[in-house]
Amino acid sequence: MLFGVEVLSDATLIGLVQLHGAKPETGIAVLDIYLGEKEYWGKGFATDAVRTACRYGFEKMRLHKITLTVVADNQAAQHVYQKVGFVEEGRLRETFRLGGRWHDTYTMGLLEGELR
Ligand SMILES: CC(C)(COP(=O)(O)OP(=O)(O)OC[C@H]1O[C@@H](n2cnc3c(N)ncnc32)[C@H](O)[C@@H]1OP(=O)(O)O)[C@@H](O)C(=O)NCCC(=O)NCCS
C-alpha cells in the first residue's frame, strides 16, 4: 500500500507513506514515510499521514502489527512515531550508512489497539 501525501489547500504532492511486506500469515507490515518538500516540515503532515496509514493498515488490511526502523539521530521522526503510539523495541548498532559514517537505528512497533 502506497499513499501520496498531498496538501489539500494547494493540491501539492509533498511525499509518500507506505506499508510494505504485509503477509496474511503474520499480519505484520513495515511503514516508511518520506516528505521531500522541506518547507512543509513541522506542520503536522507526517503525524497525520502516519496515523492515516496505520489506521488503514489495521482497519482495511487487518494487520496485527506495524513496524519500522528509524535512524537514532532522527529525533523528529521518532517524535512523530511516539505521538501515534509506536514504542521502541530495540537498538541495532551501525546498520545505516549516511554521510560517510555508520548510524545506529531503532526498531519501533505498534500493535493493533495502540494507535493514538
Ligand atoms: C521526519 C519527517 C517525516 C517529519 O515530518 P513533519 O511533517 O515535519 O512532522 P510533523 O510536523 O507531523 O511532526 C514533527 C514533530 O517533531 C518535532 N520535532 C521536530 N524536530 C525535532 C527534534 N529535533 N527533536 C525532537 N522533536 C522534533 C516537532 O516539534 C513536531 O512535534 P509536535 O507536533 O509535537 O510539535 C520529515 O521531516 C521527513 O520526511 N524527513 C525526511 C525523511 C525521514 O526522515 N523519514 C523518516 C525515516 S524513519
mmCIF file of N, CA and C and ligand atoms in Angstrom:
data_model
loop_
_atom_site.group_PDB
_atom_site.id
_atom_site.type_symbol
_atom_site.label_atom_id
_atom_site.label_comp_id
_atom_site.label_asym_id
_atom_site.label_seq_id
_atom_site.Cartn_x
_atom_site.Cartn_y
_atom_site.Cartn_z
ATOM 1 N N MET A 1 0.843 -1.166 0.000
ATOM 2 C CA MET A 1 0.000 0.000 0.000
ATOM 3 C C MET A 1 0.894 1.237 0.000
ATOM 4 N N LEU A 2 0.672 2.114 -0.985
ATOM 5 C CA LEU A 2 1.470 3.339 -1.105
ATOM 6 C C LEU A 2 0.521 4.522 -1.246
ATOM 7 N N PHE A 3 0.636 5.498 -0.330
ATOM 8 C CA PHE A 3 -0.189 6.704 -0.407
ATOM 9 C C PHE A 3 0.693 7.904 -0.729
ATOM 10 N N GLY A 4 0.183 8.812 -1.560
ATOM 11 C CA GLY A 4 0.815 10.111 -1.703
ATOM 12 C C GLY A 4 0.321 11.011 -0.572
ATOM 13 N N VAL A 5 1.194 11.905 -0.098
ATOM 14 C CA VAL A 5 0.794 12.878 0.929
ATOM 15 C C VAL A 5 0.615 14.211 0.217
ATOM 16 N N GLU A 6 -0.630 14.687 0.206
ATOM 17 C CA GLU A 6 -0.962 15.886 -0.571
ATOM 18 C C GLU A 6 -1.491 16.979 0.353
ATOM 19 N N VAL A 7 -1.093 18.209 0.070
ATOM 20 C CA VAL A 7 -1.632 19.356 0.806
ATOM 21 C C VAL A 7 -2.944 19.744 0.138
ATOM 22 N N LEU A 8 -4.039 19.579 0.857
ATOM 23 C CA LEU A 8 -5.340 19.785 0.224
ATOM 24 C C LEU A 8 -5.540 21.230 -0.225
ATOM 25 N N SER A 9 -5.001 22.186 0.543
ATOM 26 C CA SER A 9 -5.282 23.588 0.229
ATOM 27 C C SER A 9 -4.672 24.027 -1.099
ATOM 28 N N ASP A 10 -3.510 23.411 -1.495
ATOM 29 C CA ASP A 10 -2.919 23.830 -2.780
ATOM 30 C C ASP A 10 -2.597 22.654 -3.712
ATOM 31 N N ALA A 11 -3.151 21.465 -3.388
ATOM 32 C CA ALA A 11 -3.006 20.265 -4.238
ATOM 33 C C ALA A 11 -1.544 19.951 -4.579
ATOM 34 N N THR A 12 -0.641 20.144 -3.613
ATOM 35 C CA THR A 12 0.771 19.844 -3.825
ATOM 36 C C THR A 12 1.102 18.480 -3.231
ATOM 37 N N LEU A 13 1.783 17.644 -4.034
ATOM 38 C CA LEU A 13 2.251 16.352 -3.538
ATOM 39 C C LEU A 13 3.576 16.588 -2.802
ATOM 40 N N ILE A 14 3.619 16.290 -1.504
ATOM 41 C CA ILE A 14 4.825 16.601 -0.722
ATOM 42 C C ILE A 14 5.574 15.361 -0.252
ATOM 43 N N GLY A 15 5.018 14.179 -0.503
ATOM 44 C CA GLY A 15 5.746 12.991 -0.067
ATOM 45 C C GLY A 15 4.934 11.726 -0.204
ATOM 46 N N LEU A 16 5.495 10.658 0.360
ATOM 47 C CA LEU A 16 4.897 9.331 0.241
ATOM 48 C C LEU A 16 4.927 8.636 1.588
ATOM 49 N N VAL A 17 3.918 7.799 1.828
ATOM 50 C CA VAL A 17 3.936 6.929 3.001
ATOM 51 C C VAL A 17 3.511 5.545 2.522
ATOM 52 N N GLN A 18 4.202 4.518 2.991
ATOM 53 C CA GLN A 18 3.826 3.180 2.528
ATOM 54 C C GLN A 18 3.874 2.159 3.638
ATOM 55 N N LEU A 19 3.061 1.114 3.446
ATOM 56 C CA LEU A 19 3.097 -0.081 4.284
ATOM 57 C C LEU A 19 3.482 -1.209 3.336
ATOM 58 N N HIS A 20 4.609 -1.854 3.601
ATOM 59 C CA HIS A 20 5.040 -2.891 2.668
ATOM 60 C C HIS A 20 5.396 -4.181 3.406
ATOM 61 N N GLY A 21 5.485 -5.253 2.616
ATOM 62 C CA GLY A 21 5.882 -6.550 3.179
ATOM 63 C C GLY A 21 4.796 -7.247 3.969
ATOM 64 N N ALA A 22 3.537 -6.811 3.824
ATOM 65 C CA ALA A 22 2.460 -7.442 4.595
ATOM 66 C C ALA A 22 2.209 -8.856 4.091
ATOM 67 N N LYS A 23 2.093 -9.793 5.030
ATOM 68 C CA LYS A 23 1.783 -11.177 4.674
ATOM 69 C C LYS A 23 0.603 -11.632 5.524
ATOM 70 N N PRO A 24 -0.391 -12.301 4.914
ATOM 71 C CA PRO A 24 -1.542 -12.748 5.690
ATOM 72 C C PRO A 24 -1.143 -13.667 6.851
ATOM 73 N N GLU A 25 -0.080 -14.462 6.683
ATOM 74 C CA GLU A 25 0.324 -15.404 7.743
ATOM 75 C C GLU A 25 0.764 -14.688 9.000
ATOM 76 N N THR A 26 1.399 -13.523 8.850
ATOM 77 C CA THR A 26 1.949 -12.848 10.027
ATOM 78 C C THR A 26 1.135 -11.637 10.454
ATOM 79 N N GLY A 27 0.449 -10.980 9.511
ATOM 80 C CA GLY A 27 -0.287 -9.755 9.848
ATOM 81 C C GLY A 27 0.620 -8.610 10.243
ATOM 82 N N ILE A 28 1.843 -8.621 9.722
ATOM 83 C CA ILE A 28 2.810 -7.568 10.051
ATOM 84 C C ILE A 28 3.224 -6.848 8.769
ATOM 85 N N ALA A 29 3.324 -5.527 8.834
ATOM 86 C CA ALA A 29 3.834 -4.748 7.701
ATOM 87 C C ALA A 29 4.837 -3.721 8.220
ATOM 88 N N VAL A 30 5.630 -3.188 7.297
ATOM 89 C CA VAL A 30 6.672 -2.211 7.626
ATOM 90 C C VAL A 30 6.257 -0.850 7.068
ATOM 91 N N LEU A 31 6.363 0.182 7.898
ATOM 92 C CA LEU A 31 5.980 1.537 7.481
ATOM 93 C C LEU A 31 7.212 2.367 7.124
ATOM 94 N N ASP A 32 7.104 3.112 6.026
ATOM 95 C CA ASP A 32 8.113 4.103 5.624
ATOM 96 C C ASP A 32 7.400 5.405 5.298
ATOM 97 N N ILE A 33 8.021 6.520 5.660
ATOM 98 C CA ILE A 33 7.481 7.824 5.229
ATOM 99 C C ILE A 33 8.623 8.701 4.773
ATOM 100 N N TYR A 34 8.352 9.468 3.729
ATOM 101 C CA TYR A 34 9.337 10.434 3.246
ATOM 102 C C TYR A 34 8.593 11.674 2.755
ATOM 103 N N LEU A 35 8.881 12.804 3.382
ATOM 104 C CA LEU A 35 8.334 14.082 2.908
ATOM 105 C C LEU A 35 9.495 14.879 2.323
ATOM 106 N N GLY A 36 9.515 15.037 1.000
ATOM 107 C CA GLY A 36 10.657 15.652 0.336
ATOM 108 C C GLY A 36 10.639 17.174 0.332
ATOM 109 N N GLU A 37 9.475 17.768 0.556
ATOM 110 C CA GLU A 37 9.347 19.227 0.443
ATOM 111 C C GLU A 37 9.551 19.845 1.821
ATOM 112 N N LYS A 38 10.776 20.312 2.078
ATOM 113 C CA LYS A 38 11.145 20.735 3.436
ATOM 114 C C LYS A 38 10.331 21.921 3.956
ATOM 115 N N GLU A 39 9.835 22.751 3.035
ATOM 116 C CA GLU A 39 9.060 23.908 3.531
ATOM 117 C C GLU A 39 7.750 23.472 4.184
ATOM 118 N N TYR A 40 7.388 22.202 4.005
ATOM 119 C CA TYR A 40 6.152 21.711 4.635
ATOM 120 C C TYR A 40 6.427 20.932 5.923
ATOM 121 N N TRP A 41 7.695 20.823 6.328
ATOM 122 C CA TRP A 41 8.013 20.119 7.576
ATOM 123 C C TRP A 41 7.523 20.936 8.770
ATOM 124 N N GLY A 42 7.207 20.233 9.841
ATOM 125 C CA GLY A 42 6.825 20.889 11.099
ATOM 126 C C GLY A 42 5.408 21.414 11.111
ATOM 127 N N LYS A 43 4.591 20.983 10.161
ATOM 128 C CA LYS A 43 3.208 21.458 10.091
ATOM 129 C C LYS A 43 2.207 20.345 10.380
ATOM 130 N N GLY A 44 2.703 19.191 10.835
ATOM 131 C CA GLY A 44 1.797 18.110 11.224
ATOM 132 C C GLY A 44 1.463 17.121 10.118
ATOM 133 N N PHE A 45 2.047 17.300 8.922
ATOM 134 C CA PHE A 45 1.672 16.407 7.811
ATOM 135 C C PHE A 45 2.129 14.971 8.056
ATOM 136 N N ALA A 46 3.331 14.780 8.601
ATOM 137 C CA ALA A 46 3.800 13.406 8.834
ATOM 138 C C ALA A 46 2.954 12.710 9.893
ATOM 139 N N THR A 47 2.633 13.430 10.952
ATOM 140 C CA THR A 47 1.806 12.836 12.013
ATOM 141 C C THR A 47 0.474 12.370 11.430
ATOM 142 N N ASP A 48 -0.141 13.228 10.639
ATOM 143 C CA ASP A 48 -1.435 12.901 10.042
ATOM 144 C C ASP A 48 -1.295 11.723 9.072
ATOM 145 N N ALA A 49 -0.232 11.738 8.253
ATOM 146 C CA ALA A 49 -0.052 10.677 7.246
ATOM 147 C C ALA A 49 0.249 9.330 7.906
ATOM 148 N N VAL A 50 1.103 9.335 8.935
ATOM 149 C CA VAL A 50 1.434 8.073 9.622
ATOM 150 C C VAL A 50 0.189 7.516 10.304
ATOM 151 N N ARG A 51 -0.550 8.401 10.965
ATOM 152 C CA ARG A 51 -1.770 7.944 11.658
ATOM 153 C C ARG A 51 -2.777 7.370 10.651
ATOM 154 N N THR A 52 -2.933 8.047 9.518
ATOM 155 C CA THR A 52 -3.897 7.597 8.498
ATOM 156 C C THR A 52 -3.463 6.253 7.902
ATOM 157 N N ALA A 53 -2.170 6.113 7.598
ATOM 158 C CA ALA A 53 -1.673 4.854 7.021
ATOM 159 C C ALA A 53 -1.845 3.709 8.018
ATOM 160 N N CYS A 54 -1.559 3.971 9.295
ATOM 161 C CA CYS A 54 -1.696 2.912 10.304
ATOM 162 C C CYS A 54 -3.167 2.523 10.483
ATOM 163 N N ARG A 55 -4.048 3.524 10.490
ATOM 164 C CA ARG A 55 -5.478 3.215 10.613
ATOM 165 C C ARG A 55 -5.921 2.349 9.432
ATOM 166 N N TYR A 56 -5.445 2.684 8.234
ATOM 167 C CA TYR A 56 -5.761 1.883 7.043
ATOM 168 C C TYR A 56 -5.220 0.458 7.217
ATOM 169 N N GLY A 57 -4.003 0.356 7.734
ATOM 170 C CA GLY A 57 -3.390 -0.961 7.919
ATOM 171 C C GLY A 57 -4.176 -1.848 8.874
ATOM 172 N N PHE A 58 -4.611 -1.269 9.973
ATOM 173 C CA PHE A 58 -5.347 -2.077 10.955
ATOM 174 C C PHE A 58 -6.780 -2.359 10.502
ATOM 175 N N GLU A 59 -7.445 -1.332 9.923
ATOM 176 C CA GLU A 59 -8.867 -1.497 9.611
ATOM 177 C C GLU A 59 -9.109 -2.176 8.270
ATOM 178 N N LYS A 60 -8.314 -1.859 7.255
ATOM 179 C CA LYS A 60 -8.568 -2.404 5.911
ATOM 180 C C LYS A 60 -7.682 -3.604 5.596
ATOM 181 N N MET A 61 -6.417 -3.555 6.013
ATOM 182 C CA MET A 61 -5.504 -4.674 5.720
ATOM 183 C C MET A 61 -5.534 -5.717 6.840
ATOM 184 N N ARG A 62 -6.225 -5.394 7.919
ATOM 185 C CA ARG A 62 -6.400 -6.295 9.073
ATOM 186 C C ARG A 62 -5.048 -6.739 9.648
ATOM 187 N N LEU A 63 -4.124 -5.796 9.741
ATOM 188 C CA LEU A 63 -2.811 -6.086 10.309
ATOM 189 C C LEU A 63 -2.910 -6.260 11.816
ATOM 190 N N HIS A 64 -1.969 -6.994 12.366
ATOM 191 C CA HIS A 64 -1.840 -7.103 13.819
ATOM 192 C C HIS A 64 -0.766 -6.142 14.335
ATOM 193 N N LYS A 65 0.254 -5.905 13.495
ATOM 194 C CA LYS A 65 1.383 -5.101 13.965
ATOM 195 C C LYS A 65 2.010 -4.339 12.807
ATOM 196 N N ILE A 66 2.480 -3.118 13.094
ATOM 197 C CA ILE A 66 3.231 -2.320 12.116
ATOM 198 C C ILE A 66 4.595 -2.010 12.733
ATOM 199 N N THR A 67 5.644 -2.242 11.965
ATOM 200 C CA THR A 67 6.996 -1.994 12.470
ATOM 201 C C THR A 67 7.690 -0.968 11.578
ATOM 202 N N LEU A 68 8.808 -0.449 12.063
ATOM 203 C CA LEU A 68 9.628 0.462 11.259
ATOM 204 C C LEU A 68 11.020 0.510 11.867
ATOM 205 N N THR A 69 11.947 1.040 11.090
ATOM 206 C CA THR A 69 13.253 1.382 11.657
ATOM 207 C C THR A 69 13.504 2.866 11.414
ATOM 208 N N VAL A 70 14.177 3.487 12.374
ATOM 209 C CA VAL A 70 14.450 4.925 12.292
ATOM 210 C C VAL A 70 15.879 5.161 12.781
ATOM 211 N N VAL A 71 16.577 6.047 12.072
ATOM 212 C CA VAL A 71 17.949 6.372 12.464
ATOM 213 C C VAL A 71 17.935 7.039 13.845
ATOM 214 N N ALA A 72 18.863 6.613 14.707
ATOM 215 C CA ALA A 72 18.868 7.089 16.094
ATOM 216 C C ALA A 72 18.940 8.615 16.184
ATOM 217 N N ASP A 73 19.620 9.267 15.225
ATOM 218 C CA ASP A 73 19.743 10.737 15.249
ATOM 219 C C ASP A 73 18.472 11.457 14.790
ATOM 220 N N ASN A 74 17.537 10.733 14.193
ATOM 221 C CA ASN A 74 16.351 11.369 13.594
ATOM 222 C C ASN A 74 15.265 11.550 14.663
ATOM 223 N N GLN A 75 15.469 12.580 15.496
ATOM 224 C CA GLN A 75 14.561 12.754 16.629
ATOM 225 C C GLN A 75 13.184 13.247 16.214
ATOM 226 N N ALA A 76 13.105 13.994 15.121
ATOM 227 C CA ALA A 76 11.793 14.459 14.663
ATOM 228 C C ALA A 76 10.925 13.271 14.267
ATOM 229 N N ALA A 77 11.502 12.336 13.506
ATOM 230 C CA ALA A 77 10.734 11.159 13.089
ATOM 231 C C ALA A 77 10.340 10.310 14.312
ATOM 232 N N GLN A 78 11.274 10.121 15.244
ATOM 233 C CA GLN A 78 10.941 9.333 16.446
ATOM 234 C C GLN A 78 9.795 9.974 17.216
ATOM 235 N N HIS A 79 9.819 11.312 17.283
ATOM 236 C CA HIS A 79 8.756 12.029 17.994
ATOM 237 C C HIS A 79 7.402 11.782 17.321
ATOM 238 N N VAL A 80 7.381 11.819 15.986
ATOM 239 C CA VAL A 80 6.138 11.558 15.249
ATOM 240 C C VAL A 80 5.632 10.148 15.567
ATOM 241 N N TYR A 81 6.531 9.175 15.494
ATOM 242 C CA TYR A 81 6.106 7.787 15.706
ATOM 243 C C TYR A 81 5.597 7.576 17.132
ATOM 244 N N GLN A 82 6.293 8.171 18.113
ATOM 245 C CA GLN A 82 5.853 8.018 19.508
ATOM 246 C C GLN A 82 4.491 8.673 19.723
ATOM 247 N N LYS A 83 4.265 9.819 19.043
ATOM 248 C CA LYS A 83 2.975 10.512 19.206
ATOM 249 C C LYS A 83 1.800 9.649 18.791
ATOM 250 N N VAL A 84 1.984 8.816 17.752
ATOM 251 C CA VAL A 84 0.854 7.997 17.298
ATOM 252 C C VAL A 84 0.821 6.643 17.994
ATOM 253 N N GLY A 85 1.810 6.359 18.862
ATOM 254 C CA GLY A 85 1.734 5.153 19.689
ATOM 255 C C GLY A 85 2.846 4.137 19.527
ATOM 256 N N PHE A 86 3.769 4.350 18.567
ATOM 257 C CA PHE A 86 4.876 3.397 18.405
ATOM 258 C C PHE A 86 5.769 3.410 19.643
ATOM 259 N N VAL A 87 6.285 2.232 20.001
ATOM 260 C CA VAL A 87 7.247 2.145 21.100
ATOM 261 C C VAL A 87 8.548 1.551 20.570
ATOM 262 N N GLU A 88 9.639 1.972 21.201
ATOM 263 C CA GLU A 88 10.960 1.457 20.819
ATOM 264 C C GLU A 88 11.084 0.007 21.278
ATOM 265 N N GLU A 89 11.570 -0.851 20.375
ATOM 266 C CA GLU A 89 11.692 -2.272 20.712
ATOM 267 C C GLU A 89 13.130 -2.756 20.689
ATOM 268 N N GLY A 90 14.046 -1.922 20.204
ATOM 269 C CA GLY A 90 15.438 -2.364 20.211
ATOM 270 C C GLY A 90 16.319 -1.424 19.426
ATOM 271 N N ARG A 91 17.602 -1.489 19.712
ATOM 272 C CA ARG A 91 18.559 -0.641 19.009
ATOM 273 C C ARG A 91 19.497 -1.543 18.211
ATOM 274 N N LEU A 92 19.655 -1.243 16.918
ATOM 275 C CA LEU A 92 20.519 -2.012 16.031
ATOM 276 C C LEU A 92 21.765 -1.181 15.768
ATOM 277 N N ARG A 93 22.900 -1.696 16.130
ATOM 278 C CA ARG A 93 24.129 -0.907 16.060
ATOM 279 C C ARG A 93 24.652 -0.802 14.626
ATOM 280 N N GLU A 94 24.967 0.431 14.203
ATOM 281 C CA GLU A 94 25.625 0.722 12.929
ATOM 282 C C GLU A 94 25.039 -0.070 11.755
ATOM 283 N N THR A 95 23.751 0.188 11.503
ATOM 284 C CA THR A 95 23.050 -0.529 10.427
ATOM 285 C C THR A 95 22.670 0.385 9.265
ATOM 286 N N PHE A 96 22.994 1.686 9.366
ATOM 287 C CA PHE A 96 22.601 2.621 8.305
ATOM 288 C C PHE A 96 23.771 3.540 8.013
ATOM 289 N N ARG A 97 24.151 3.619 6.739
ATOM 290 C CA ARG A 97 25.300 4.444 6.381
ATOM 291 C C ARG A 97 24.838 5.713 5.698
ATOM 292 N N LEU A 98 25.260 6.854 6.227
ATOM 293 C CA LEU A 98 24.854 8.152 5.684
ATOM 294 C C LEU A 98 25.966 9.150 5.947
ATOM 295 N N GLY A 99 26.268 9.950 4.924
ATOM 296 C CA GLY A 99 27.273 10.988 5.095
ATOM 297 C C GLY A 99 28.626 10.438 5.482
ATOM 298 N N GLY A 100 28.964 9.258 4.973
ATOM 299 C CA GLY A 100 30.278 8.683 5.216
ATOM 300 C C GLY A 100 30.466 8.074 6.592
ATOM 301 N N ARG A 101 29.388 7.945 7.366
ATOM 302 C CA ARG A 101 29.557 7.258 8.647
ATOM 303 C C ARG A 101 28.350 6.374 8.955
ATOM 304 N N TRP A 102 28.579 5.420 9.846
ATOM 305 C CA TRP A 102 27.541 4.471 10.218
ATOM 306 C C TRP A 102 26.719 5.011 11.379
ATOM 307 N N HIS A 103 25.408 4.775 11.304
ATOM 308 C CA HIS A 103 24.497 5.222 12.359
ATOM 309 C C HIS A 103 23.761 4.019 12.951
ATOM 310 N N ASP A 104 23.467 4.088 14.243
ATOM 311 C CA ASP A 104 22.578 3.108 14.852
ATOM 312 C C ASP A 104 21.146 3.387 14.399
ATOM 313 N N THR A 105 20.301 2.363 14.438
ATOM 314 C CA THR A 105 18.870 2.569 14.187
ATOM 315 C C THR A 105 18.069 1.948 15.330
ATOM 316 N N TYR A 106 16.874 2.490 15.541
ATOM 317 C CA TYR A 106 15.916 1.875 16.460
ATOM 318 C C TYR A 106 14.897 1.120 15.637
ATOM 319 N N THR A 107 14.452 -0.020 16.159
ATOM 320 C CA THR A 107 13.264 -0.644 15.606
ATOM 321 C C THR A 107 12.108 -0.283 16.536
ATOM 322 N N MET A 108 10.989 0.113 15.934
ATOM 323 C CA MET A 108 9.805 0.517 16.707
ATOM 324 C C MET A 108 8.605 -0.294 16.237
ATOM 325 N N GLY A 109 7.636 -0.482 17.117
ATOM 326 C CA GLY A 109 6.463 -1.286 16.776
ATOM 327 C C GLY A 109 5.183 -0.695 17.341
ATOM 328 N N LEU A 110 4.094 -0.978 16.629
ATOM 329 C CA LEU A 110 2.753 -0.524 17.023
ATOM 330 C C LEU A 110 1.805 -1.706 16.851
ATOM 331 N N LEU A 111 1.134 -2.112 17.934
ATOM 332 C CA LEU A 111 0.177 -3.215 17.856
ATOM 333 C C LEU A 111 -1.225 -2.662 17.613
ATOM 334 N N GLU A 112 -2.108 -3.497 17.034
ATOM 335 C CA GLU A 112 -3.487 -3.063 16.862
ATOM 336 C C GLU A 112 -4.043 -2.731 18.254
ATOM 337 N N GLY A 113 -4.789 -1.635 18.335
ATOM 338 C CA GLY A 113 -5.305 -1.182 19.624
ATOM 339 C C GLY A 113 -4.417 -0.140 20.285
ATOM 340 N N GLU A 114 -3.204 0.052 19.794
ATOM 341 C CA GLU A 114 -2.300 1.033 20.406
ATOM 342 C C GLU A 114 -2.274 2.374 19.663
ATOM 343 N N LEU A 115 -2.915 2.443 18.478
ATOM 344 C CA LEU A 115 -2.848 3.679 17.668
ATOM 345 C C LEU A 115 -3.557 4.825 18.394
ATOM 346 N N ARG A 116 -2.863 5.978 18.463
ATOM 347 C CA ARG A 116 -3.454 7.152 19.127
ATOM 348 C C ARG A 116 -3.723 8.255 18.096
HETATM 349 C C1 LIG B 1 10.728 13.185 9.739
HETATM 350 C C2 LIG B 1 9.533 13.720 8.934
HETATM 351 C C3 LIG B 1 8.700 12.523 8.446
HETATM 352 C C4 LIG B 1 8.687 14.639 9.860
HETATM 353 O O1 LIG B 1 7.683 15.241 9.070
HETATM 354 P P1 LIG B 1 6.848 16.528 9.598
HETATM 355 O O2 LIG B 1 5.694 16.731 8.694
HETATM 356 O O3 LIG B 1 7.786 17.661 9.804
HETATM 357 O O4 LIG B 1 6.345 16.002 11.022
HETATM 358 P P2 LIG B 1 5.196 16.667 11.918
HETATM 359 O O5 LIG B 1 5.091 18.117 11.583
HETATM 360 O O6 LIG B 1 3.964 15.844 11.836
HETATM 361 O O7 LIG B 1 5.769 16.463 13.391
HETATM 362 C C5 LIG B 1 7.111 16.782 13.690
HETATM 363 C C6 LIG B 1 7.253 16.726 15.191
HETATM 364 O O8 LIG B 1 8.650 16.550 15.523
HETATM 365 C C7 LIG B 1 9.018 17.579 16.404
HETATM 366 N N1 LIG B 1 10.435 17.833 16.159
HETATM 367 C C8 LIG B 1 10.995 18.484 15.123
HETATM 368 N N2 LIG B 1 12.330 18.465 15.242
HETATM 369 C C9 LIG B 1 12.599 17.768 16.380
HETATM 370 C C10 LIG B 1 13.801 17.391 17.032
HETATM 371 N N3 LIG B 1 14.999 17.725 16.554
HETATM 372 N N4 LIG B 1 13.699 16.648 18.172
HETATM 373 C C11 LIG B 1 12.505 16.283 18.661
HETATM 374 N N5 LIG B 1 11.319 16.618 18.078
HETATM 375 C C12 LIG B 1 11.384 17.356 16.947
HETATM 376 C C13 LIG B 1 8.101 18.744 16.078
HETATM 377 O O9 LIG B 1 8.018 19.647 17.150
HETATM 378 C C14 LIG B 1 6.782 18.001 15.867
HETATM 379 O O10 LIG B 1 6.202 17.613 17.083
HETATM 380 P P3 LIG B 1 4.896 18.365 17.694
HETATM 381 O O11 LIG B 1 3.828 18.271 16.650
HETATM 382 O O12 LIG B 1 4.553 17.556 18.913
HETATM 383 O O13 LIG B 1 5.322 19.759 17.967
HETATM 384 C C15 LIG B 1 10.005 14.560 7.707
HETATM 385 O O14 LIG B 1 10.880 15.552 8.199
HETATM 386 C C16 LIG B 1 10.740 13.732 6.654
HETATM 387 O O15 LIG B 1 10.138 13.116 5.797
HETATM 388 N N6 LIG B 1 12.075 13.723 6.697
HETATM 389 C C17 LIG B 1 12.892 13.032 5.708
HETATM 390 C C18 LIG B 1 12.678 11.532 5.661
HETATM 391 C C19 LIG B 1 12.655 10.899 7.012
HETATM 392 O O16 LIG B 1 13.426 11.234 7.908
HETATM 393 N N7 LIG B 1 11.740 9.925 7.142
HETATM 394 C C20 LIG B 1 11.627 9.119 8.333
HETATM 395 C C21 LIG B 1 12.527 7.951 8.167
HETATM 396 S S1 LIG B 1 12.367 6.854 9.536
#
